[in-house]
Coordinates of N, CA, C and O in Angstrom, one line a residue:
M1 N 18.2 24.7 -16.8 CA 18.0 24.0 -15.6 C 16.9 24.6 -14.8 O 16.0 23.9 -14.3
E2 N 16.8 25.9 -14.7 CA 15.8 26.5 -13.9 C 14.4 26.2 -14.5 O 13.5 25.9 -13.7
G3 N 14.2 26.3 -15.8 CA 13.0 26.0 -16.4 C 12.5 24.6 -16.2 O 11.3 24.3 -15.9
R4 N 13.4 23.6 -16.2 CA 13.0 22.2 -16.0 C 12.6 22.0 -14.6 O 11.6 21.4 -14.3
D5 N 13.3 22.6 -13.6 CA 12.9 22.4 -12.2 C 11.5 23.1 -11.9 O 10.8 22.6 -11.2
A6 N 11.3 24.2 -12.6 CA 10.0 24.9 -12.3 C 8.8 24.1 -12.8 O 7.7 24.2 -12.3
N7 N 9.0 23.2 -13.8 CA 7.9 22.4 -14.4 C 7.9 21.0 -13.8 O 7.1 20.2 -14.2
D8 N 8.8 20.7 -12.8 CA 8.8 19.4 -12.2 C 7.7 19.3 -11.2 O 7.8 19.9 -10.1
P9 N 6.7 18.4 -11.4 CA 5.6 18.3 -10.5 C 6.0 17.8 -9.1 O 5.5 18.2 -8.1
A10 N 7.0 16.9 -9.1 CA 7.5 16.4 -7.8 C 8.1 17.6 -7.0 O 8.0 17.6 -5.8
R11 N 8.9 18.4 -7.7 CA 9.4 19.6 -7.0 C 8.3 20.5 -6.4 O 8.4 21.0 -5.3
A12 N 7.3 20.7 -7.2 CA 6.2 21.5 -6.8 C 5.5 21.0 -5.5 O 5.2 21.7 -4.6
V13 N 5.4 19.6 -5.5 CA 4.8 19.0 -4.3 C 5.7 19.2 -3.1 O 5.3 19.6 -2.0
R14 N 7.1 18.9 -3.3 CA 8.0 19.1 -2.3 C 8.0 20.5 -1.7 O 8.1 20.8 -0.5
D15 N 7.9 21.5 -2.6 CA 7.9 22.9 -2.2 C 6.7 23.3 -1.3 O 6.8 24.2 -0.6
G16 N 5.6 22.5 -1.5 CA 4.5 22.8 -0.6 C 4.5 22.1 0.7 O 3.5 22.2 1.5
L17 N 5.5 21.4 1.0 CA 5.6 20.6 2.2 C 6.5 21.3 3.3 O 7.3 22.1 3.0
R18 N 6.2 21.0 4.5 CA 7.0 21.5 5.6 C 8.4 20.8 5.6 O 8.6 19.7 4.9
D19 N 9.3 21.2 6.3 CA 10.7 20.7 6.3 C 10.7 19.2 6.7 O 11.4 18.4 6.0
A20 N 10.0 18.8 7.7 CA 10.0 17.3 8.1 C 9.4 16.5 6.9 O 9.9 15.4 6.6
Q21 N 8.3 17.0 6.3 CA 7.7 16.3 5.2 C 8.7 16.2 4.0 O 8.9 15.2 3.4
R22 N 9.3 17.3 3.7 CA 10.2 17.4 2.6 C 11.4 16.4 2.8 O 11.9 15.8 1.9
H23 N 11.9 16.3 4.0 CA 13.0 15.4 4.4 C 12.6 13.9 4.0 O 13.4 13.2 3.4
V24 N 11.3 13.5 4.3 CA 10.9 12.2 4.0 C 10.8 12.0 2.5 O 11.3 11.0 2.0
V25 N 10.4 13.0 1.8 CA 10.3 12.9 0.3 C 11.7 12.8 -0.3 O 12.0 12.1 -1.2
E26 N 12.6 13.6 0.2 CA 14.0 13.6 -0.3 C 14.6 12.2 0.0 O 15.4 11.7 -0.8
R27 N 14.3 11.6 1.2 CA 14.8 10.3 1.5 C 14.3 9.2 0.4 O 15.1 8.4 -0.1
V28 N 13.0 9.3 0.2 CA 12.5 8.3 -0.8 C 12.9 8.6 -2.2 O 13.1 7.7 -3.0
D29 N 13.2 9.9 -2.5 CA 13.7 10.2 -3.8 C 15.1 9.6 -4.0 O 15.4 9.0 -5.1
R30 N 16.0 9.7 -3.0 CA 17.3 9.1 -3.1 C 17.2 7.6 -3.3 O 17.9 7.0 -4.1
L31 N 16.4 7.0 -2.4 CA 16.2 5.5 -2.5 C 15.7 5.1 -3.9 O 16.1 4.1 -4.5
T32 N 14.7 5.9 -4.4 CA 14.1 5.5 -5.7 C 15.2 5.6 -6.8 O 15.3 4.7 -7.6
K33 N 16.0 6.7 -6.8 CA 17.0 6.9 -7.8 C 18.1 5.9 -7.7 O 18.6 5.3 -8.7
E34 N 18.5 5.6 -6.5 CA 19.7 4.7 -6.3 C 19.4 3.2 -6.4 O 20.2 2.4 -6.9
K35 N 18.1 2.8 -6.0 CA 17.8 1.4 -5.9 C 16.6 0.9 -6.7 O 16.6 -0.1 -7.4
L36 N 15.5 1.6 -6.5 CA 14.2 1.2 -7.1 C 14.2 1.4 -8.6 O 13.8 0.4 -9.3
A37 N 14.5 2.5 -9.1 CA 14.4 2.8 -10.5 C 15.3 1.9 -11.4 O 14.9 1.4 -12.4
P38 N 16.6 1.6 -10.9 CA 17.4 0.8 -11.8 C 16.9 -0.6 -12.0 O 17.3 -1.3 -13.0
R39 N 16.0 -1.1 -11.2 CA 15.4 -2.4 -11.3 C 14.1 -2.4 -12.1 O 13.6 -3.5 -12.5
A40 N 13.5 -1.3 -12.3 CA 12.2 -1.2 -12.9 C 12.0 -1.9 -14.3 O 11.1 -2.6 -14.5
A41 N 12.9 -1.6 -15.2 CA 12.8 -2.2 -16.5 C 12.9 -3.7 -16.5 O 12.1 -4.4 -17.2
Q42 N 13.7 -4.3 -15.6 CA 13.8 -5.7 -15.5 C 12.5 -6.3 -14.9 O 12.0 -7.3 -15.4
Y43 N 11.9 -5.7 -13.9 CA 10.6 -6.1 -13.4 C 9.6 -6.1 -14.5 O 8.8 -7.0 -14.6
D44 N 9.6 -5.0 -15.3 CA 8.6 -4.9 -16.3 C 8.8 -6.0 -17.4 O 7.9 -6.6 -17.9
R45 N 10.1 -6.2 -17.8 CA 10.4 -7.2 -18.8 C 9.9 -8.6 -18.4 O 9.4 -9.4 -19.1
D46 N 10.2 -8.9 -17.1 CA 9.9 -10.2 -16.5 C 8.5 -10.4 -16.1 O 8.0 -11.5 -15.7
G47 N 7.7 -9.3 -16.0 CA 6.4 -9.3 -15.4 C 6.4 -9.8 -14.0 O 5.6 -10.6 -13.6
A48 N 7.4 -9.3 -13.3 CA 7.7 -9.8 -11.9 C 7.3 -8.8 -10.8 O 7.3 -7.6 -11.1
N49 N 7.0 -9.3 -9.7 CA 6.8 -8.4 -8.5 C 8.1 -7.8 -8.1 O 9.2 -8.4 -8.2
P50 N 8.1 -6.5 -7.7 CA 9.3 -5.8 -7.3 C 9.8 -6.2 -5.9 O 9.9 -5.3 -5.0
V51 N 10.1 -7.4 -5.7 CA 10.4 -8.0 -4.4 C 11.6 -7.2 -3.7 O 11.5 -6.8 -2.5
E52 N 12.7 -7.0 -4.4 CA 13.8 -6.3 -3.8 C 13.5 -4.9 -3.5 O 13.9 -4.3 -2.5
N53 N 12.6 -4.3 -4.3 CA 12.2 -2.9 -4.0 C 11.3 -2.9 -2.8 O 11.5 -1.9 -1.9
W54 N 10.5 -3.8 -2.6 CA 9.7 -3.9 -1.3 C 10.6 -4.0 -0.1 O 10.4 -3.4 0.9
K55 N 11.6 -4.9 -0.2 CA 12.6 -5.1 0.9 C 13.3 -3.8 1.2 O 13.5 -3.4 2.4
D56 N 13.7 -3.0 0.2 CA 14.4 -1.8 0.4 C 13.4 -0.8 1.0 O 13.8 0.0 2.0
L57 N 12.2 -0.7 0.6 CA 11.2 0.2 1.2 C 11.0 -0.2 2.6 O 10.8 0.7 3.5
W58 N 10.9 -1.5 2.9 CA 10.7 -1.9 4.3 C 11.9 -1.5 5.2 O 11.7 -0.9 6.3
R59 N 13.1 -1.7 4.7 CA 14.3 -1.4 5.5 C 14.4 0.1 5.8 O 14.9 0.5 6.8
E60 N 13.9 0.9 4.9 CA 13.9 2.4 5.1 C 12.6 2.9 5.8 O 12.4 4.1 6.0
G61 N 11.7 2.0 6.2 CA 10.5 2.4 6.9 C 9.3 2.7 6.1 O 8.2 3.0 6.6
F62 N 9.4 2.8 4.8 CA 8.3 3.2 3.9 C 7.2 2.3 3.8 O 6.1 2.7 3.5
L63 N 7.4 1.0 3.9 CA 6.3 0.0 3.9 C 5.4 0.2 5.1 O 4.2 -0.2 5.0
A64 N 5.8 0.9 6.1 CA 5.0 1.2 7.3 C 4.8 2.7 7.3 O 4.5 3.3 8.3
G65 N 4.8 3.4 6.1 CA 4.6 4.8 6.0 C 3.3 5.3 6.6 O 3.2 6.3 7.2
V66 N 2.2 4.6 6.4 CA 0.9 5.0 6.9 C 0.5 4.4 8.2 O -0.5 4.8 8.8
V67 N 1.4 3.6 8.8 CA 1.2 3.1 10.1 C 1.4 4.2 11.1 O 2.5 4.9 11.0
P68 N 0.5 4.4 12.0 CA 0.7 5.5 13.0 C 2.0 5.3 13.8 O 2.4 4.2 14.1
A69 N 2.6 6.5 14.1 CA 3.9 6.4 14.8 C 3.8 5.7 16.1 O 4.8 5.0 16.5
V70 N 2.7 5.8 16.8 CA 2.5 5.1 18.1 C 2.7 3.5 17.9 O 3.0 2.8 18.8
H71 N 2.5 3.0 16.7 CA 2.6 1.6 16.4 C 3.9 1.3 15.6 O 4.1 0.2 15.1
G72 N 4.9 2.3 15.6 CA 6.2 2.1 15.0 C 6.3 2.5 13.6 O 7.4 2.3 13.0
G73 N 5.3 3.0 13.0 CA 5.4 3.4 11.6 C 5.8 4.9 11.4 O 6.1 5.5 12.4
L74 N 5.8 5.4 10.2 CA 6.2 6.8 10.0 C 5.0 7.7 10.2 O 5.3 8.9 10.4
G75 N 3.8 7.2 10.2 CA 2.6 8.1 10.5 C 2.5 9.2 9.5 O 2.2 10.3 9.9
L76 N 2.7 8.9 8.2 CA 2.7 10.0 7.2 C 1.3 10.6 7.1 O 0.3 9.9 7.0
D77 N 1.3 11.9 7.0 CA 0.0 12.6 6.7 C -0.2 12.4 5.2 O 0.6 11.9 4.4
M78 N -1.4 12.7 4.7 CA -1.8 12.4 3.4 C -1.0 13.1 2.3 O -0.6 12.6 1.3
A79 N -0.6 14.4 2.6 CA 0.2 15.1 1.6 C 1.6 14.5 1.4 O 2.0 14.3 0.3
T80 N 2.2 14.1 2.5 CA 3.5 13.5 2.4 C 3.4 12.1 1.8 O 4.2 11.7 1.0
Y81 N 2.3 11.3 2.2 CA 2.1 10.0 1.6 C 2.0 10.1 0.1 O 2.6 9.4 -0.7
I82 N 1.2 11.1 -0.4 CA 1.0 11.2 -1.9 C 2.3 11.6 -2.5 O 2.7 11.1 -3.6
A83 N 3.1 12.5 -1.9 CA 4.4 12.9 -2.4 C 5.3 11.7 -2.5 O 6.1 11.5 -3.5
V84 N 5.3 10.8 -1.5 CA 6.1 9.6 -1.5 C 5.7 8.7 -2.6 O 6.6 8.2 -3.4
I85 N 4.4 8.4 -2.8 CA 4.0 7.5 -3.9 C 4.3 8.1 -5.2 O 4.8 7.4 -6.1
R86 N 4.1 9.4 -5.4 CA 4.5 10.0 -6.7 C 6.0 9.9 -7.0 O 6.4 9.7 -8.1
T87 N 6.8 10.1 -6.0 CA 8.2 10.0 -6.1 C 8.6 8.6 -6.5 O 9.4 8.4 -7.5
I88 N 8.1 7.6 -5.9 CA 8.4 6.2 -6.2 C 8.0 5.9 -7.6 O 8.7 5.2 -8.4
A89 N 6.8 6.4 -8.0 CA 6.2 6.1 -9.3 C 7.1 6.7 -10.5 O 7.1 6.1 -11.5
K90 N 7.8 7.7 -10.2 CA 8.7 8.3 -11.2 C 9.8 7.3 -11.5 O 10.3 7.3 -12.7
G91 N 10.2 6.4 -10.6 CA 11.2 5.4 -10.8 C 10.7 4.0 -11.1 O 11.4 3.3 -11.9
C92 N 9.6 3.7 -10.5 CA 9.1 2.3 -10.8 C 7.6 2.3 -10.5 O 7.2 2.2 -9.3
A93 N 6.8 2.4 -11.5 CA 5.3 2.5 -11.3 C 4.8 1.2 -10.7 O 3.9 1.3 -9.8
N94 N 5.4 0.0 -11.0 CA 5.0 -1.2 -10.4 C 5.1 -1.2 -8.8 O 4.2 -1.5 -8.1
T95 N 6.3 -0.7 -8.4 CA 6.5 -0.6 -6.9 C 5.5 0.4 -6.3 O 5.0 0.2 -5.2
A96 N 5.3 1.6 -7.0 CA 4.4 2.6 -6.4 C 3.0 2.1 -6.3 O 2.3 2.2 -5.3
M97 N 2.5 1.4 -7.3 CA 1.1 0.9 -7.3 C 1.0 -0.2 -6.2 O 0.0 -0.2 -5.5
T98 N 1.9 -1.1 -6.1 CA 1.8 -2.2 -5.1 C 1.9 -1.6 -3.7 O 1.2 -2.1 -2.8
M99 N 2.8 -0.6 -3.5 CA 2.9 0.0 -2.2 C 1.6 0.7 -1.8 O 1.2 0.7 -0.7
H100 N 1.0 1.3 -2.8 CA -0.2 2.0 -2.6 C -1.3 1.1 -2.2 O -2.1 1.3 -1.2
M101 N -1.4 -0.1 -2.9 CA -2.5 -1.1 -2.5 C -2.2 -1.6 -1.1 O -3.1 -1.7 -0.3
H102 N -1.0 -1.9 -0.8 CA -0.6 -2.3 0.6 C -1.0 -1.3 1.6 O -1.6 -1.6 2.6
S103 N -0.6 0.0 1.3 CA -0.9 1.1 2.3 C -2.4 1.3 2.5 O -2.9 1.7 3.5
T104 N -3.2 1.1 1.4 CA -4.6 1.2 1.5 C -5.2 0.2 2.5 O -6.1 0.6 3.3
V105 N -4.7 -1.0 2.4 CA -5.2 -2.0 3.4 C -4.8 -1.6 4.8 O -5.6 -1.7 5.8
L106 N -3.6 -1.1 5.0 CA -3.2 -0.6 6.3 C -4.0 0.5 6.8 O -4.3 0.6 8.0
R107 N -4.5 1.4 5.9 CA -5.4 2.5 6.3 C -6.7 1.9 6.8 O -7.3 2.5 7.7
F108 N -7.2 0.9 6.2 CA -8.4 0.2 6.7 C -8.2 -0.4 8.0 O -9.1 -0.3 8.9
V109 N -7.1 -1.0 8.3 CA -6.8 -1.5 9.6 C -6.8 -0.4 10.6 O -7.4 -0.5 11.7
D110 N -6.2 0.7 10.3 CA -6.2 1.9 11.2 C -7.6 2.4 11.5 O -7.9 2.7 12.6
A111 N -8.4 2.4 10.5 CA -9.8 3.0 10.6 C -10.7 2.0 11.3 O -11.6 2.4 12.1
L112 N -10.6 0.7 11.1 CA -11.6 -0.3 11.5 C -11.1 -1.3 12.5 O -11.9 -2.0 13.1
G113 N -9.8 -1.5 12.6 CA -9.3 -2.5 13.5 C -9.4 -2.2 15.0 O -9.4 -1.1 15.4
S114 N -9.5 -3.3 15.7 CA -9.4 -3.2 17.2 C -7.9 -2.9 17.6 O -7.0 -3.0 16.7
E115 N -7.7 -2.5 18.8 CA -6.3 -2.2 19.2 C -5.5 -3.5 19.1 O -4.3 -3.4 18.7
A116 N -6.0 -4.7 19.4 CA -5.3 -5.9 19.3 C -4.9 -6.2 17.8 O -3.8 -6.6 17.5
Q117 N -5.9 -5.9 16.9 CA -5.6 -6.1 15.5 C -4.6 -5.1 15.0 O -3.7 -5.5 14.2
K118 N -4.6 -3.9 15.4 CA -3.6 -2.9 15.0 C -2.2 -3.4 15.5 O -1.3 -3.3 14.7
R119 N -2.1 -3.8 16.7 CA -0.8 -4.3 17.2 C -0.3 -5.4 16.4 O 0.9 -5.5 16.0
R120 N -1.2 -6.4 16.1 CA -0.8 -7.5 15.3 C -0.3 -7.2 13.9 O 0.7 -7.5 13.4
Y121 N -1.2 -6.5 13.2 CA -1.0 -6.2 11.7 C 0.0 -5.1 11.5 O 0.9 -5.3 10.6
F122 N 0.0 -4.1 12.3 CA 1.0 -3.0 12.1 C 2.4 -3.6 12.5 O 3.4 -3.3 11.9
G123 N 2.4 -4.4 13.6 CA 3.7 -5.0 14.0 C 4.3 -5.9 12.8 O 5.5 -5.9 12.6
A124 N 3.4 -6.6 12.1 CA 3.9 -7.4 11.0 C 4.5 -6.5 9.9 O 5.5 -6.9 9.3
A125 N 3.9 -5.4 9.6 CA 4.4 -4.5 8.6 C 5.6 -3.8 9.0 O 6.6 -3.8 8.3
V126 N 5.7 -3.4 10.2 CA 6.8 -2.6 10.7 C 8.0 -3.5 11.0 O 9.1 -3.3 10.5
N127 N 7.8 -4.6 11.7 CA 8.9 -5.5 12.1 C 9.4 -6.5 11.1 O 10.5 -6.9 11.2
E128 N 8.5 -7.0 10.3 CA 8.8 -8.1 9.3 C 8.7 -7.7 7.9 O 9.0 -8.5 7.0
G129 N 8.2 -6.5 7.6 CA 8.0 -6.1 6.2 C 6.9 -6.9 5.5 O 6.9 -7.0 4.3
T130 N 5.9 -7.4 6.3 CA 4.8 -8.2 5.7 C 4.0 -7.3 4.8 O 3.6 -6.1 5.2
L131 N 3.6 -7.8 3.7 CA 2.8 -7.0 2.7 C 1.3 -7.4 2.9 O 1.0 -8.5 3.3
F132 N 0.5 -6.5 2.6 CA -1.0 -6.6 2.7 C -1.6 -6.4 1.3 O -1.3 -5.5 0.6
A133 N -2.5 -7.4 1.0 CA -3.1 -7.3 -0.3 C -4.7 -7.2 -0.2 O -5.2 -7.3 0.9
S134 N -5.3 -6.8 -1.3 CA -6.8 -6.6 -1.2 C -7.4 -7.4 -2.3 O -7.1 -7.2 -3.5
W135 N -8.4 -8.2 -2.0 CA -9.2 -9.0 -2.9 C -10.5 -8.2 -3.1 O -11.4 -8.3 -2.3
G136 N -10.6 -7.4 -4.2 CA -11.8 -6.7 -4.4 C -12.5 -7.0 -5.7 O -13.7 -6.9 -5.8
S137 N -11.7 -7.3 -6.7 CA -12.3 -7.5 -8.1 C -13.2 -8.7 -8.2 O -12.8 -9.8 -7.7
E138 N -14.3 -8.5 -8.8 CA -15.3 -9.5 -9.0 C -15.7 -9.5 -10.5 O -15.7 -8.4 -11.1
P139 N -16.0 -10.6 -11.1 CA -16.3 -10.7 -12.5 C -17.4 -9.7 -12.9 O -17.3 -9.1 -14.0
A140 N -18.5 -9.5 -12.1 CA -19.6 -8.7 -12.6 C -19.7 -7.3 -11.9 O -20.6 -6.6 -12.1
V141 N -18.7 -7.0 -11.1 CA -18.7 -5.8 -10.3 C -17.4 -5.0 -10.4 O -16.4 -5.6 -10.5
S142 N -17.6 -3.7 -10.5 CA -16.4 -2.8 -10.6 C -16.5 -1.9 -9.4 O -17.5 -1.1 -9.3
L143 N -15.6 -1.9 -8.5 CA -15.6 -1.0 -7.3 C -15.4 0.4 -7.7 O -15.7 1.3 -6.9
S144 N -14.9 0.7 -8.9 CA -14.7 2.0 -9.4 C -16.1 2.7 -9.8 O -16.2 3.9 -9.8
R145 N -17.1 1.8 -10.1 CA -18.4 2.3 -10.5 C -19.4 2.2 -9.4 O -20.4 2.9 -9.3
T146 N -19.3 1.2 -8.5 CA -20.3 1.0 -7.5 C -19.6 0.3 -6.3 O -18.6 -0.3 -6.4
F147 N -20.2 0.5 -5.2 CA -19.6 -0.1 -4.0 C -20.3 -1.4 -3.5 O -20.2 -1.9 -2.4
L148 N -21.1 -2.0 -4.4 CA -21.8 -3.2 -4.1 C -20.9 -4.4 -4.5 O -20.3 -4.4 -5.6
V149 N -20.8 -5.3 -3.6 CA -20.0 -6.5 -3.9 C -20.9 -7.7 -3.8 O -21.9 -7.7 -3.0
E150 N -20.6 -8.8 -4.6 CA -21.5 -10.0 -4.5 C -20.9 -11.0 -3.5 O -21.7 -11.9 -3.1
T151 N -19.7 -11.0 -3.2 CA -19.1 -11.9 -2.2 C -19.7 -11.6 -0.9 O -19.8 -10.4 -0.5
T152 N -20.1 -12.6 -0.2 CA -20.7 -12.5 1.2 C -19.9 -13.2 2.2 O -19.2 -14.1 1.9
V153 N -20.1 -12.8 3.4 CA -19.5 -13.4 4.6 C -20.7 -13.6 5.6 O -21.5 -12.8 5.8
R154 N -20.7 -14.8 6.2 CA -21.7 -15.1 7.3 C -21.1 -16.0 8.3 O -20.2 -16.7 8.1
R155 N -21.7 -15.8 9.5 CA -21.3 -16.7 10.6 C -21.5 -18.1 10.3 O -22.5 -18.5 9.7
H156 N -20.6 -18.9 10.8 CA -20.6 -20.4 10.6 C -20.2 -21.0 12.0 O -19.5 -20.4 12.7
P157 N -20.7 -22.2 12.3 CA -20.3 -22.8 13.6 C -18.8 -22.8 13.9 O -18.4 -22.7 15.0
Q158 N -18.0 -22.8 12.8 CA -16.5 -22.9 13.0 C -15.9 -21.5 12.8 O -14.7 -21.5 12.6
G159 N -16.7 -20.5 12.7 CA -16.1 -19.1 12.5 C -16.9 -18.3 11.5 O -18.0 -18.0 11.7
W160 N -16.3 -18.1 10.3 CA -17.0 -17.3 9.2 C -16.8 -18.1 7.9 O -15.8 -18.7 7.7
L161 N -17.9 -17.9 7.1 CA -17.8 -18.5 5.8 C -17.9 -17.4 4.7 O -18.9 -16.6 4.8
V162 N -17.0 -17.4 3.8 CA -16.9 -16.4 2.7 C -17.4 -17.1 1.5 O -16.8 -18.2 1.1
E163 N -18.4 -16.6 0.8 CA -18.8 -17.2 -0.5 C -18.8 -16.1 -1.6 O -19.4 -15.0 -1.4
G164 N -18.2 -16.5 -2.7 CA -18.1 -15.5 -3.8 C -16.9 -15.8 -4.7 O -16.2 -16.8 -4.4
T165 N -16.8 -15.0 -5.7 CA -15.7 -15.1 -6.6 C -14.9 -13.8 -6.7 O -15.5 -12.8 -7.0
K166 N -13.6 -13.9 -6.6 CA -12.7 -12.8 -6.8 C -11.8 -13.2 -7.9 O -11.3 -14.3 -7.9
H167 N -11.6 -12.3 -8.8 CA -10.7 -12.7 -10.0 C -9.4 -12.0 -10.1 O -8.6 -12.3 -11.0
F168 N -9.1 -11.1 -9.2 CA -7.8 -10.5 -9.2 C -7.4 -9.9 -7.9 O -8.3 -9.4 -7.1
C169 N -6.1 -10.0 -7.5 CA -5.6 -9.4 -6.3 C -4.2 -9.0 -6.6 O -3.3 -9.8 -6.9
T170 N -4.0 -7.7 -6.4 CA -2.6 -7.2 -6.5 C -1.8 -7.8 -5.4 O -2.2 -7.8 -4.3
M171 N -0.6 -8.4 -5.7 CA 0.3 -9.0 -4.8 C -0.2 -10.3 -4.1 O 0.2 -10.6 -3.0
A172 N -1.1 -11.0 -4.8 CA -1.7 -12.2 -4.2 C -0.7 -13.1 -3.6 O -0.8 -13.7 -2.5
L173 N 0.4 -13.4 -4.4 CA 1.3 -14.4 -4.0 C 2.4 -13.9 -3.1 O 3.1 -14.6 -2.4
A174 N 2.5 -12.5 -3.0 CA 3.6 -11.9 -2.2 C 3.1 -11.5 -0.8 O 3.9 -11.4 0.1
A175 N 1.8 -11.3 -0.6 CA 1.3 -10.8 0.7 C 1.2 -11.8 1.7 O 0.9 -13.0 1.5
G176 N 1.4 -11.4 3.0 CA 1.3 -12.2 4.1 C -0.2 -12.2 4.7 O -0.6 -13.1 5.3
Y177 N -0.9 -11.1 4.4 CA -2.2 -10.9 4.8 C -3.0 -10.4 3.7 O -2.5 -9.6 2.9
H178 N -4.3 -10.8 3.6 CA -5.2 -10.3 2.6 C -6.5 -9.8 3.1 O -7.1 -10.4 4.0
M179 N -6.9 -8.6 2.6 CA -8.2 -8.1 3.0 C -9.2 -8.5 1.9 O -8.9 -8.4 0.7
V180 N -10.3 -9.1 2.2 CA -11.3 -9.5 1.2 C -12.5 -8.6 1.3 O -13.2 -8.5 2.4
W181 N -12.9 -8.0 0.2 CA -14.1 -7.2 0.2 C -15.3 -8.1 0.1 O -15.4 -8.9 -0.8
C182 N -16.2 -7.9 1.1 CA -17.4 -8.7 1.0 C -18.5 -8.0 1.8 O -18.3 -7.1 2.6
A183 N -19.7 -8.4 1.6 CA -20.9 -7.9 2.3 C -21.3 -8.9 3.3 O -21.2 -10.1 3.1
V184 N -21.8 -8.4 4.5 CA -22.3 -9.3 5.5 C -23.6 -9.9 5.0 O -24.6 -9.1 4.7
D185 N -23.7 -11.2 4.9 CA -24.9 -11.8 4.4 C -26.2 -11.5 5.2 O -26.1 -11.6 6.5
G186 N -27.2 -11.0 4.6 CA -28.5 -10.8 5.3 C -28.5 -9.4 5.9 O -29.5 -9.0 6.5
E187 N -27.5 -8.5 5.7 CA -27.6 -7.2 6.3 C -27.6 -6.2 5.2 O -27.1 -6.4 4.1
A188 N -28.1 -5.0 5.5 CA -28.2 -3.9 4.5 C -26.8 -3.4 4.2 O -25.9 -3.4 5.1
D189 N -26.6 -3.0 3.0 CA -25.3 -2.4 2.6 C -25.2 -1.1 3.3 O -24.3 -0.6 3.7

């Protein structure tokens, strides 16, 4: 038993955390073992979104894990957030990956959004469990190799016009809001 625990990466991460951080990871570990992991094989077999897992994560506050506490979220620091995602991934990789994509968009809202946008979007995540998706993939571009995107956005008399092709979006059908990666037409990258 001692040898197995000593080699457990999740335990090593937990051991490096403060008590409050460790408590958060222990909470998500219980949730993962009791509810998320038992559904993982079925989601994989069906090629389905982990809808019930998202609901459980929302009820426990984890869908708003990266939302600042002032906006009703958990306000997780990066070390705790990583430990939470790793813990979820041990039970259901599908749930961990989609939660990470959702959380990445929320981090962009935190970094770039106006106060009104933060209230609106963080409120939707905290109060309603609304998921956020990201449209980044393009046929000829890989964001893992370059940060150039071909899809553009430009002002239009009725608002904004987005032109381009995106071919994949994690959680496209499940998300209530979508972030679209694009370049402002006519401006330098």
